[in-house]
XYZ file of C-alpha atoms in Angstrom:
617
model
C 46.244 -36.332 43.106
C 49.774 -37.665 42.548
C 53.004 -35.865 42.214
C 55.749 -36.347 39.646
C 58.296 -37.404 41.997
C 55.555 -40.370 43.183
C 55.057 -41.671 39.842
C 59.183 -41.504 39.016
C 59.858 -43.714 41.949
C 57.077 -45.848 41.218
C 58.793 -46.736 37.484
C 61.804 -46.950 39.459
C 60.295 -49.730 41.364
C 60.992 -52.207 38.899
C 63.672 -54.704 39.509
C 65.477 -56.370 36.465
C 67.890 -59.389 37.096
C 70.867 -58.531 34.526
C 74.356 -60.725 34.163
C 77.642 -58.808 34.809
C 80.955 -60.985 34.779
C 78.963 -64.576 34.676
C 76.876 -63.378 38.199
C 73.483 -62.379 38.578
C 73.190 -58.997 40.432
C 70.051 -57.387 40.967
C 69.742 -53.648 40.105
C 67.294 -50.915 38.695
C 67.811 -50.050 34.771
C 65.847 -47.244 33.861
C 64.297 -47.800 30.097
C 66.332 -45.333 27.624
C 63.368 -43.533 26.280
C 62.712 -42.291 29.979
C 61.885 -38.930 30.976
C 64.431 -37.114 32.698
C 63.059 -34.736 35.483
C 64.437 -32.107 37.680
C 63.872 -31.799 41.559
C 61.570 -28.765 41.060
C 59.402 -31.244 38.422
C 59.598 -34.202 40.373
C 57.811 -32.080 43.794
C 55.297 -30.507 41.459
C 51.570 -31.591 41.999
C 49.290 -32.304 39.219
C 45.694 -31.977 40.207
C 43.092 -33.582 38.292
C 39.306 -32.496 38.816
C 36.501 -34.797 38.177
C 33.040 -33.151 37.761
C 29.594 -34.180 36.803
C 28.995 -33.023 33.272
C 29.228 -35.151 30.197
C 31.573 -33.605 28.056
C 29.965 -35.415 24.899
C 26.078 -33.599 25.809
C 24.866 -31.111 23.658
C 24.818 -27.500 24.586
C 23.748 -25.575 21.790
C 20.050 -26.891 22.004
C 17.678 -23.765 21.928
C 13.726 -24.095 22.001
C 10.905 -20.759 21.577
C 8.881 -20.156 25.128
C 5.784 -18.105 23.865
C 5.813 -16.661 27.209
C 8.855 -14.858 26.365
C 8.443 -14.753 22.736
C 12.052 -15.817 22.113
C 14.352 -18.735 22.091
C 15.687 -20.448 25.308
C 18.745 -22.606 25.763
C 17.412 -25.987 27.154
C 18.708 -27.864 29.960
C 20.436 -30.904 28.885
C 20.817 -34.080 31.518
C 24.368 -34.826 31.909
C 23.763 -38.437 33.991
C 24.991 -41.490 31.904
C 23.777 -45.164 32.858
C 26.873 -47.157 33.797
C 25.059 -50.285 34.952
C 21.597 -51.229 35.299
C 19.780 -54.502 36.211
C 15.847 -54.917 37.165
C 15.864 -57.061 40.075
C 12.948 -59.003 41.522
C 13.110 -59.334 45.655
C 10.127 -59.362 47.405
C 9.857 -59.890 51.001
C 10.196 -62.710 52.900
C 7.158 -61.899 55.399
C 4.910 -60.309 52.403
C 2.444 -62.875 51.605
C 3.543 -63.195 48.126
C 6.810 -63.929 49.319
C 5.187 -66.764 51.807
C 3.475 -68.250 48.866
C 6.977 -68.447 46.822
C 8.256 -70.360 49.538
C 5.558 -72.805 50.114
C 5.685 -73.962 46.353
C 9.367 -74.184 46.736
C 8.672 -76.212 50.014
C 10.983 -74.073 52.122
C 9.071 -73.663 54.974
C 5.693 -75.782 56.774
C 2.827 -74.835 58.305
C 3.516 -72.348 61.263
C 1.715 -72.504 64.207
C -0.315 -69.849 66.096
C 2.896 -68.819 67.528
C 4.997 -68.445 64.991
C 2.359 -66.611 62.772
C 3.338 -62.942 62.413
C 0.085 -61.545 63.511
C -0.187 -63.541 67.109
C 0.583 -61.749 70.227
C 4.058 -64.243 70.841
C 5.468 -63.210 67.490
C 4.937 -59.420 67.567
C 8.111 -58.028 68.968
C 8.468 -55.430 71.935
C 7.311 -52.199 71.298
C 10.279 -50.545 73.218
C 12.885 -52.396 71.209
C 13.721 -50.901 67.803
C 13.324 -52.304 64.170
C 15.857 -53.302 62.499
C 15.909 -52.706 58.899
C 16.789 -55.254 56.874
C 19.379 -52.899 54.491
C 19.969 -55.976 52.242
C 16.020 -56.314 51.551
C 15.426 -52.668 50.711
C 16.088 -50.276 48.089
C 15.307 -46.732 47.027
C 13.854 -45.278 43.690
C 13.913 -41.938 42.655
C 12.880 -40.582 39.391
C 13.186 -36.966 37.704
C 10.816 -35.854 35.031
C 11.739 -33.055 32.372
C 8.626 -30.760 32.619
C 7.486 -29.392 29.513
C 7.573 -25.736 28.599
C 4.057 -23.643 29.221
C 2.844 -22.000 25.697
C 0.460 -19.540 25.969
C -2.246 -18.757 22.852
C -3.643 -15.486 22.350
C -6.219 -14.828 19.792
C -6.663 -10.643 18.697
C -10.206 -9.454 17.024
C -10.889 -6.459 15.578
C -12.813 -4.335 17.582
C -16.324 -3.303 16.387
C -17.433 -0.749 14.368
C -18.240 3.121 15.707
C -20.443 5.764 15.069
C -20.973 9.163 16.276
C -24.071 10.607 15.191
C -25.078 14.179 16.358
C -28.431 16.208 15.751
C -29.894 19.329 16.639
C -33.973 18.914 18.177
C -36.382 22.080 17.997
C -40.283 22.098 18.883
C -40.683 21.571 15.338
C -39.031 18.725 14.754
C -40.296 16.890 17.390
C -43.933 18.138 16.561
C -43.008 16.772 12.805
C -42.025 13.239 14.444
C -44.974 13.319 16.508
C -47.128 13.467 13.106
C -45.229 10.985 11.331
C -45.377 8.487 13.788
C -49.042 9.333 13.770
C -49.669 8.721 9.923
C -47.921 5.653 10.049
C -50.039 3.850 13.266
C -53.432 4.948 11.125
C -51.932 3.388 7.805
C -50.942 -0.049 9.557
C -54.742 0.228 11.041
C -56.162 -0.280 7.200
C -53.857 -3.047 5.932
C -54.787 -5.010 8.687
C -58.709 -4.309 8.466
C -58.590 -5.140 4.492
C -57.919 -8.675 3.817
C -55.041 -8.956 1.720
C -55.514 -11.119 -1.925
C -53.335 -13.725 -3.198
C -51.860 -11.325 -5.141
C -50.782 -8.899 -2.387
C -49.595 -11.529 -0.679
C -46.876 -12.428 -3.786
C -46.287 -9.045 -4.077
C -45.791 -8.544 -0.474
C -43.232 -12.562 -0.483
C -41.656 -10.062 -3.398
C -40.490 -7.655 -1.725
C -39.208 -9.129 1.597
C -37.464 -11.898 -0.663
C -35.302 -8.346 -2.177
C -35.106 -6.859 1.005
C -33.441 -9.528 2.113
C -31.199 -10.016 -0.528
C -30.235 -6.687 -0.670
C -29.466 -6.900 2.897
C -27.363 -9.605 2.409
C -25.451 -8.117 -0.642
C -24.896 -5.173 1.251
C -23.172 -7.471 4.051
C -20.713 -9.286 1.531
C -19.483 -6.738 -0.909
C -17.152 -5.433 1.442
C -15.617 -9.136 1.528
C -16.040 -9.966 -1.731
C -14.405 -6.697 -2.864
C -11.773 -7.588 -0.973
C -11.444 -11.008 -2.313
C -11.550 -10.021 -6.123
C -8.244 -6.951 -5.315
C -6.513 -10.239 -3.753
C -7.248 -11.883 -6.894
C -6.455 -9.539 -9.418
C -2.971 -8.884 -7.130
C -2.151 -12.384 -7.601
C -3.266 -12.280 -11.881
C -1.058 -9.576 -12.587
C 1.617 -10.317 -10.093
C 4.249 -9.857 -12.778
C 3.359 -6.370 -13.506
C 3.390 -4.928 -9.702
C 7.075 -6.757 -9.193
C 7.940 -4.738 -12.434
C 6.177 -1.619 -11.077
C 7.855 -1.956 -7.318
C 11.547 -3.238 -8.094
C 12.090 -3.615 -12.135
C 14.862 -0.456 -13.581
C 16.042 -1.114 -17.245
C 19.627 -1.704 -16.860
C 20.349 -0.079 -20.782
C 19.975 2.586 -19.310
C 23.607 3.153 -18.583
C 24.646 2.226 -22.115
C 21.988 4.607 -23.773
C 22.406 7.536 -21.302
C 20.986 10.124 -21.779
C 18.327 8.162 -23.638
C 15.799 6.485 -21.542
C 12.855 4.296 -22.068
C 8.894 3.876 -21.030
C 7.852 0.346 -19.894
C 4.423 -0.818 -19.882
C 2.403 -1.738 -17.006
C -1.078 -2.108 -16.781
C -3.984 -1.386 -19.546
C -7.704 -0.802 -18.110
C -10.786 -0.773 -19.986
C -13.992 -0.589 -19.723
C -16.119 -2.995 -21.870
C -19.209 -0.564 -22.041
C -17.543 2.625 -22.692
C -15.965 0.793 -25.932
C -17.802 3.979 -27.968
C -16.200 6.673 -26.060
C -12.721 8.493 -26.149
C -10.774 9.525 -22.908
C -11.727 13.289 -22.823
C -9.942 13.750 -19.224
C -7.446 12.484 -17.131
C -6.899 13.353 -12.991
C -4.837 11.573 -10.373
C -6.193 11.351 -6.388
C -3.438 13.283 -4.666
C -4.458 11.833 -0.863
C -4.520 7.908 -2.581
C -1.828 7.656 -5.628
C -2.924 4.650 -6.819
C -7.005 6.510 -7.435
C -7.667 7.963 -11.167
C -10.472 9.462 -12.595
C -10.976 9.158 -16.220
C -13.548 11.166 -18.194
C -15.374 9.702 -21.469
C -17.085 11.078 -23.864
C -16.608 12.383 -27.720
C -14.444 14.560 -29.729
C -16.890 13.690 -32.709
C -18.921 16.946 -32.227
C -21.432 15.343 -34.914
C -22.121 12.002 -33.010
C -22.539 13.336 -29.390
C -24.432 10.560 -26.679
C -24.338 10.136 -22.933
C -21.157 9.826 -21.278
C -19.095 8.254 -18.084
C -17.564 9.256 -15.204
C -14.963 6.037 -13.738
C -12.448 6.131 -11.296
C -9.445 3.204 -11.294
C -7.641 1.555 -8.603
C -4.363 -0.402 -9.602
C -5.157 -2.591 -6.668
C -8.413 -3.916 -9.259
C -7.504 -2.986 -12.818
C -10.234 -5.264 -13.949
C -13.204 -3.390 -13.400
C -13.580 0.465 -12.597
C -14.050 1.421 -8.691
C -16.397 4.268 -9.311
C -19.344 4.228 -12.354
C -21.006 7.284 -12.820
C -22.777 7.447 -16.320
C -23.510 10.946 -17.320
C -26.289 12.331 -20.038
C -23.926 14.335 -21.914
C -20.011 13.560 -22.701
C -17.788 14.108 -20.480
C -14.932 16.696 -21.487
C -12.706 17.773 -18.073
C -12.612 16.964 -14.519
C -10.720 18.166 -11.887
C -10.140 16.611 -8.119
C -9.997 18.514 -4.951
C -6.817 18.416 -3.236
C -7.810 18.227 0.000
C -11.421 16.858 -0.105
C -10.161 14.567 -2.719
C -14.185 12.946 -2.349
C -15.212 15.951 -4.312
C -15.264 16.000 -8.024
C -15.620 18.662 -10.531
C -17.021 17.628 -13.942
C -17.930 19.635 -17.858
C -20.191 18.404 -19.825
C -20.401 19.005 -23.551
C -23.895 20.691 -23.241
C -22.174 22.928 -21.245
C -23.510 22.162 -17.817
C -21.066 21.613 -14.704
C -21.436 19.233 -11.973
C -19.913 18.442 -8.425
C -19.643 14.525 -7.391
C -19.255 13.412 -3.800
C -17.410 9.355 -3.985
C -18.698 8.885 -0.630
C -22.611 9.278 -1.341
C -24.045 6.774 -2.601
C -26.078 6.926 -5.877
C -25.425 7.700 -9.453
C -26.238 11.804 -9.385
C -24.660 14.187 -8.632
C -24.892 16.451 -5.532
C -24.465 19.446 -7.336
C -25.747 20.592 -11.013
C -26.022 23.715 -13.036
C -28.550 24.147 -14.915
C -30.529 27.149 -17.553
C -31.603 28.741 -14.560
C -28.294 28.890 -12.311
C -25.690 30.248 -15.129
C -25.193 27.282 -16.844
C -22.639 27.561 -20.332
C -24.155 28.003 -23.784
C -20.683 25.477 -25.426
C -18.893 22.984 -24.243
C -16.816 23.079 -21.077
C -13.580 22.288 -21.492
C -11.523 22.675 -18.134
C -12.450 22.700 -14.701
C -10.309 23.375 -11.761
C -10.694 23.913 -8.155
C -9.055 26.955 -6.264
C -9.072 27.376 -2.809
C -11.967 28.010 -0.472
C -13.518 31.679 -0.389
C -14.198 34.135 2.476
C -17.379 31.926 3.958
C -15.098 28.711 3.627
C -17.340 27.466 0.800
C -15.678 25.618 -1.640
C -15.343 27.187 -5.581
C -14.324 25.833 -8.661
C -14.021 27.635 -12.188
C -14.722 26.788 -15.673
C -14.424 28.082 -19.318
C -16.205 27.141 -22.250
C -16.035 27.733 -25.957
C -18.955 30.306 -25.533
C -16.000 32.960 -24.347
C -17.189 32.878 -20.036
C -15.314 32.379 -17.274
C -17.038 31.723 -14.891
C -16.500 30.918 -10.826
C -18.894 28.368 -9.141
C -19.395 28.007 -5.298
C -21.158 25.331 -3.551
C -23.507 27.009 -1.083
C -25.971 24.627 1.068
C -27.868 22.667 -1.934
C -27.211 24.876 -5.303
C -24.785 26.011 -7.355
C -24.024 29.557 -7.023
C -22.559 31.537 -10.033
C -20.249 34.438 -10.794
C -19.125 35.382 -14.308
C -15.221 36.622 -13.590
C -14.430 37.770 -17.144
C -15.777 37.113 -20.506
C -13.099 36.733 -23.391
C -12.406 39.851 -26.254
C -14.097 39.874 -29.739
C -12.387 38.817 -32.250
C -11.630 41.608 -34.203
C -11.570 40.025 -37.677
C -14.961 38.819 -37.165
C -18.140 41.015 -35.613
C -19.763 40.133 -32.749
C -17.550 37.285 -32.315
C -16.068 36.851 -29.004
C -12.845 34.446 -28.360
C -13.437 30.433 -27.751
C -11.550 29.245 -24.386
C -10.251 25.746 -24.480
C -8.191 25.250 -21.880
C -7.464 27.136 -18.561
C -4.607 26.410 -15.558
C -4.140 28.361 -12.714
C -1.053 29.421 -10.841
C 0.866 27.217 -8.562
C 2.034 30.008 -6.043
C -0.571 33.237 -7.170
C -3.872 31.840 -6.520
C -5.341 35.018 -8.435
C -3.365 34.830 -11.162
C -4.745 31.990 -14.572
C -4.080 31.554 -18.040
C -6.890 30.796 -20.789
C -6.293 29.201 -23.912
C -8.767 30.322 -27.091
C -9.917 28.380 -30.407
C -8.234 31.313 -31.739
C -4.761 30.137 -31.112
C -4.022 33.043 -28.191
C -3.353 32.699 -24.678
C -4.767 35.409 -22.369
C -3.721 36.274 -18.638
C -6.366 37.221 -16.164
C -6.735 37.646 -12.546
C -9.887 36.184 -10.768
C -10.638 39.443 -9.117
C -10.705 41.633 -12.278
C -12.473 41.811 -15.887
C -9.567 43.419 -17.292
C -6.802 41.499 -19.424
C -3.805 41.931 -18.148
C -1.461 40.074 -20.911
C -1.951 38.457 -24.633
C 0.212 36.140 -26.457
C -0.158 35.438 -29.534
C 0.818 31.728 -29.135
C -0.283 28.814 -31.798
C -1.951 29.074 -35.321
C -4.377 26.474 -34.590
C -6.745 26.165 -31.451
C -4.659 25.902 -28.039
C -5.170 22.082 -26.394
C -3.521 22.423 -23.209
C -1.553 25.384 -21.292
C 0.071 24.715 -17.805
C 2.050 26.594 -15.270
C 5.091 25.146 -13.879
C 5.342 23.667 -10.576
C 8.641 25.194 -9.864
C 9.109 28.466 -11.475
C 6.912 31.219 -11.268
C 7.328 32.719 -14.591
C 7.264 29.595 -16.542
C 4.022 28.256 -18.658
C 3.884 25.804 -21.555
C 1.037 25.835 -24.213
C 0.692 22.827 -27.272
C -1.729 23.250 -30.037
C -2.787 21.150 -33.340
C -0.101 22.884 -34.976
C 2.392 20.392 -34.371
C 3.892 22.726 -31.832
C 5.095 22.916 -27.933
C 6.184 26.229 -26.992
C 7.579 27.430 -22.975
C 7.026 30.964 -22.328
C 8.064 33.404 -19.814
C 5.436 35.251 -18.900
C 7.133 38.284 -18.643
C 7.865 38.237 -22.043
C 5.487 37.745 -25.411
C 7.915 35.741 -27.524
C 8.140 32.031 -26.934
C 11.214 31.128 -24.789
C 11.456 28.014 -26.433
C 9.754 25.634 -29.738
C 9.222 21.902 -30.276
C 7.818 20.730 -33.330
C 6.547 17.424 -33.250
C 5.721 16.966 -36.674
C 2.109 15.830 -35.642
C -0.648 16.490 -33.880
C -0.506 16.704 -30.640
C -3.191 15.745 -27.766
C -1.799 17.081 -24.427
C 0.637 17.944 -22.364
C 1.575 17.771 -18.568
C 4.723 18.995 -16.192
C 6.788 16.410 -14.231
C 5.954 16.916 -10.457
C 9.723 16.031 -9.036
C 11.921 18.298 -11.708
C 10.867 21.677 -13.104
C 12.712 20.584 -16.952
C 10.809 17.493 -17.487
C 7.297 17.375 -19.602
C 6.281 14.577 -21.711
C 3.577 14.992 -24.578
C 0.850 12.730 -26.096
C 0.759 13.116 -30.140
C -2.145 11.626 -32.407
C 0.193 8.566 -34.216
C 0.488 7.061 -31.038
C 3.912 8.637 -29.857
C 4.949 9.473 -26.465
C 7.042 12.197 -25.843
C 9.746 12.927 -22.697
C 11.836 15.875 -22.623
C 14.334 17.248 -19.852
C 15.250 20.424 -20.745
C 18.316 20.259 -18.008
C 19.989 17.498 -20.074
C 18.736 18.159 -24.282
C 16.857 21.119 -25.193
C 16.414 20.459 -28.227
C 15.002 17.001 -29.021
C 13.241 14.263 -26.641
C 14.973 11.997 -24.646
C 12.619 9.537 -25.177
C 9.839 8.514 -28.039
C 7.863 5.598 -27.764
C 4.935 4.291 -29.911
C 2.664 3.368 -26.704
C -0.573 2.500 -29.634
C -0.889 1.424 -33.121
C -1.496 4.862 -34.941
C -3.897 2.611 -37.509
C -6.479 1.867 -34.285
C -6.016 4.611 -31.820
C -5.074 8.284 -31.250
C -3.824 9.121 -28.275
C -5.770 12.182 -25.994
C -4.479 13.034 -22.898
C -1.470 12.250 -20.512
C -0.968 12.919 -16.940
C 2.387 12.110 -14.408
C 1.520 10.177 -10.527
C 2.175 12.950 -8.154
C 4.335 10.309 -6.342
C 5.128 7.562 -8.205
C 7.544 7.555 -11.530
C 4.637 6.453 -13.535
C 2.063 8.027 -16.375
C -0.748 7.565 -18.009
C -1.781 8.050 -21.027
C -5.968 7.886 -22.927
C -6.732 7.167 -26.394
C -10.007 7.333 -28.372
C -10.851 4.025 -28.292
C -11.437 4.451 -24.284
C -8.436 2.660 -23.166
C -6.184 3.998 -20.555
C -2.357 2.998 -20.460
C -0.090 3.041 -17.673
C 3.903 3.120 -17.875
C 6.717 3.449 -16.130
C 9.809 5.879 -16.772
C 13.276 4.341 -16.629
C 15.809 6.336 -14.337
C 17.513 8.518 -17.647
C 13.802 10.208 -17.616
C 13.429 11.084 -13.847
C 16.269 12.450 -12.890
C 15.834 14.936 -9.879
C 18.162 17.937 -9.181
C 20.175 18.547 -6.882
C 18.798 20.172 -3.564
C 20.391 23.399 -2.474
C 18.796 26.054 -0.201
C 15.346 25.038 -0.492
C 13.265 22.528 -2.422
C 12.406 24.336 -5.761
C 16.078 26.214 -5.479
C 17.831 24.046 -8.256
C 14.531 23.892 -10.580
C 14.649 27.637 -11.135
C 17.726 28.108 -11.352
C 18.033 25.185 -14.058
C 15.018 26.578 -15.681
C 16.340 30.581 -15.586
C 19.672 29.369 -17.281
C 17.786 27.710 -19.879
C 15.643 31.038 -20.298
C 18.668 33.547 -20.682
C 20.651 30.677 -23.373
């Protein structure tokens, strides 16, 4: 620590010998560059602070401590080698340093008494040793311990079961008797000597057993496996289903567009047309399709598949059916349960978590089964008893309500359709039936006849008529929204929306063809889209155009395929759409066609009250 006054007098130290007037004179010449410092600068002290850390070390080194599952600075040495030289001194008294100095021929033989181990050479025990501090030296050494890491490993935990049963005197005696019968059969086999044959027979069967077993044990793996696979073949189409929008949208508004996704067939159901169409509301990417045949003179068996986008190569579920297959309809809350017409007229209840082919429930001659074709199912809520019910209408004029009670069917006819009065003893063909989103009661049926008739579930009386298409009613559907609003299309090229309160058609579309079906948006209460027979898709939004689509699309070539049905995800912006050749279509709307409303004062505010202006214009 110096001062600034110290180091001035220290430059003025310096003598210079300098000639004035032909004589040498010593003096002090300051240099002219000098600083020039006050009192109060030449008494002030400057402190300078040494420490131990190397200012060139690193100190943004960082390393992960599983312990901690995060990252750690590190501690970084901050000693730097100056000087270092390995020396080599030994002692002079250790016996490798005697045998140095023999060979250098310091020293001679010692006698006993100058040997270090005789009683004259060992020194007194009271006086001290001296340490030789020239002879000696100290070593120290620091070691950078490493970091513990911990490793965990996680398993799934094994599978559970709860199984529960009821025991009575009979069951047990029933046990008892079994058990019996089995002991006294296992007493013959092993009295009759078994033949070669038996013995194949017997190699046979344990050789299936066994394979079945171990089937059973991988398809749950390889199931797996094949969904990874698929994922990874059609990779391209989920990023376009997850992320892609069509950017022309914003140059086209209010025009919008349908892009394709994924196509799923099934190789033997090439025969067959896509009579139905159904969504899984608990798993949005489940879909039943129906198959069967609108040829009425070339009727065969039919199928029952279900479709997974996570595996669009090969159907999840197979049921194959006797008869065609023309509607289904999935529960809503036991979405398991499935509600199938036949064209023989039968109905029939499937359960996706039994396993087998058949299904649980069946009606038959003897438990009310129809005379026609059924051609719409749909479940309604669970009665009194907390059985579950379904209904159905066929072209032989019935409606008819099924519950599921124990192991049958049971039946109950709710109302059976008018004559027609231009023909005797002719009563009215239904074709297609919906029931009402908020009146559980209240349903519409569609007739052959072109009319669409109101009912309620607890009377036989009709409460309404409309006299609605020329040609036989396809499809009729409430809207989710409003509860006045229905929609009906027919083979007369015509859509029509209808207030129910009123007989006259609210509003007309004509498509100019055709057309196959039609289906309700589930996120706005002025978008439909409809399925024609030259292969045209059809999206309207009534809030935006009401009098032309905002979108039409050839999905098929109208030379190979009609399309059949339609139906919109409950969830995601996507539909599908059937043709007759058994293929099933997927596609996704672009954002012009699912535009949602605004929200105010409840959820379904906005869609009626977009839908009532569009009623009184």
């Amino acid at each position: 620590m110096y001062s600034r006054s110290l180091l001035y007098v220290m430059l003025q130290d310096e003598e210079k010998t300098v000639e004035i007037g032909g004589g040498h004179i010593k003096g002090l010449i300051k240099p002219p560059d000098q600083l020039k410092l006050t009192e109060a600068e030449l008494k002030e002290k400057i402190t300078r602070v040494l420490n131990t850390q190397n200012p060139h070390a690193p100190d943004n080194i960082v390393r992960w401590t599983f312990k901690d599952r995060c990252f750690k600075p590190c501690v970084v040495d901050h000693m730097i080698h100056i000087f270092e030289l390995e020396g080599n001194l030994v002692y002079k008294n250790s016996d490798e340093g005697r045998r140095l100095m023999l060979k250098q021929g310091e020293v001679e033989e010692a006698g006993e008494e100058d040997r270090p181990d005789s009683a004259a050479s060992k020194p007194d025990k009271k006086e001290p040793k001296i340490t030789n501090i020239f002879n000696s030296c100290d070593r120290a050494t620091q070691t950078l311990h490493n970091p513990p890491r911990e490793i965990n490993c996680q398993t799934e935990p094994p599978p559970r079961s709860s199984f529960s049963a009821s025991a009575n005197q009979w069951e047990i005696y029933d046990a008892y008797v079994q058990e019996l019968q089995k002991q006294e059969k296992n007493k013959e086999k092993q009295k009759a000597a078994p033949s070669e044959k038996d013995e194949k027979s017997q190699k046979k069967m344990m050789l299936m057993e066994t394979q079945d077993i171990d089937l059973n044990k991988v398809s749950k793996a390889a199931k797996v496996l094949e969904r990874m696979v698929n994922l990874n073949i059609f990779d391209e189409i989920a990023q376009d289903f997850a992320y892609y929008e069509d950017p022309a949208d914003e140059f086209k508004f209010p025009k919008g567009t349908l892009l394709p996704l994924w196509k799923v067939k099934y190789d033997q159901a090439k025969k067959l047309s896509v009579t139905a169409l159904c969504w899984n509301n608990k798993y949005p990417d489940l879909f039943g399709v129906g198959m069967g045949s609108y040829n009425f003179c070339k009727q065969g068996s039919g199928m029952l598949l279900f479709y997974t986008y996570k595996n669009c190569s090969f159907p999840e579920y197979i049921y194959p059916t006797s008869s065609g297959v023309l509607c289904l309809d999935i529960h809503e809350e036991r979405t398991y349960l499935v509600a199938v017409g036949f064209y023989d007229g039968s109905v029939a209840v499937y359960n996706l978590k039994t396993e087998g082919k058949e299904p649980i429930y069946k009606s038959t001659a003897k438990t009310g089964k129809h005379t026609a074709p059924v051609w719409q199912v749909c479940w309604q809520n669970d009665d009194m008893d907390s059985n579950h019910n379904f209904y159905s209408v066929s072209s032989d004029g019935r409606v008819v309500s099924w519950t599921l009670v124990k192991n049958e069917l049971v039946f109950t006819d709710i109302i059976r359709l008018p004559v027609i009065p231009c023909v005797s003893n002719f009563t009215a063909c239904g074709t297609s039936m919906d029931f009402h989103k908020q009146i559980d009661y209240l349903f519409l049926v569609g007739t052959q006849e072109g009319k669409i008739y109101k009912c309620k579930t607890y009377s036989s009386k009709i409460l309404e008529t409309y006299d609605a298409h020329h040609m036989r009613v396809d499809t009729v559907k409430w809207n989710h929204f409003h509860p006045k609003v229905f929609i009906s299309c027919s083979s007369d090229w015509t859509i029509k929306m209808w207030d129910y309160t009123i007989n006259t058609p609210v509003l007309t579309f004509d498509l100019k063809e055709p057309i196959g079906d039609i289906a309700w948006s589930p996120y706005s209460s002025t978008v439909f889209a409809a399925v024609t027979t030259d292969g045209n898709v059809h999206v309207f939004d009534l809030n935006i155009n009401k009098y032309e689509a905002l979108c039409q699309q050839l999905v098929v070539d109208k030379k190979k395929a009609k399309l059949t049905h339609i139906a919109f995800n409950p969830i995601h912006p996507i539909i599908i759409v059937g043709d007759d050749r058994g293929n099933v279509s997927s596609f996704k709307l672009s954002p012009n066609l699912r535009k949602k409303p605004k929200k105010q004062k409840g959820p379904a505010f906005k869609n009626v009250k977009l839908l009532n202006q569009i009623i009184v214009s």
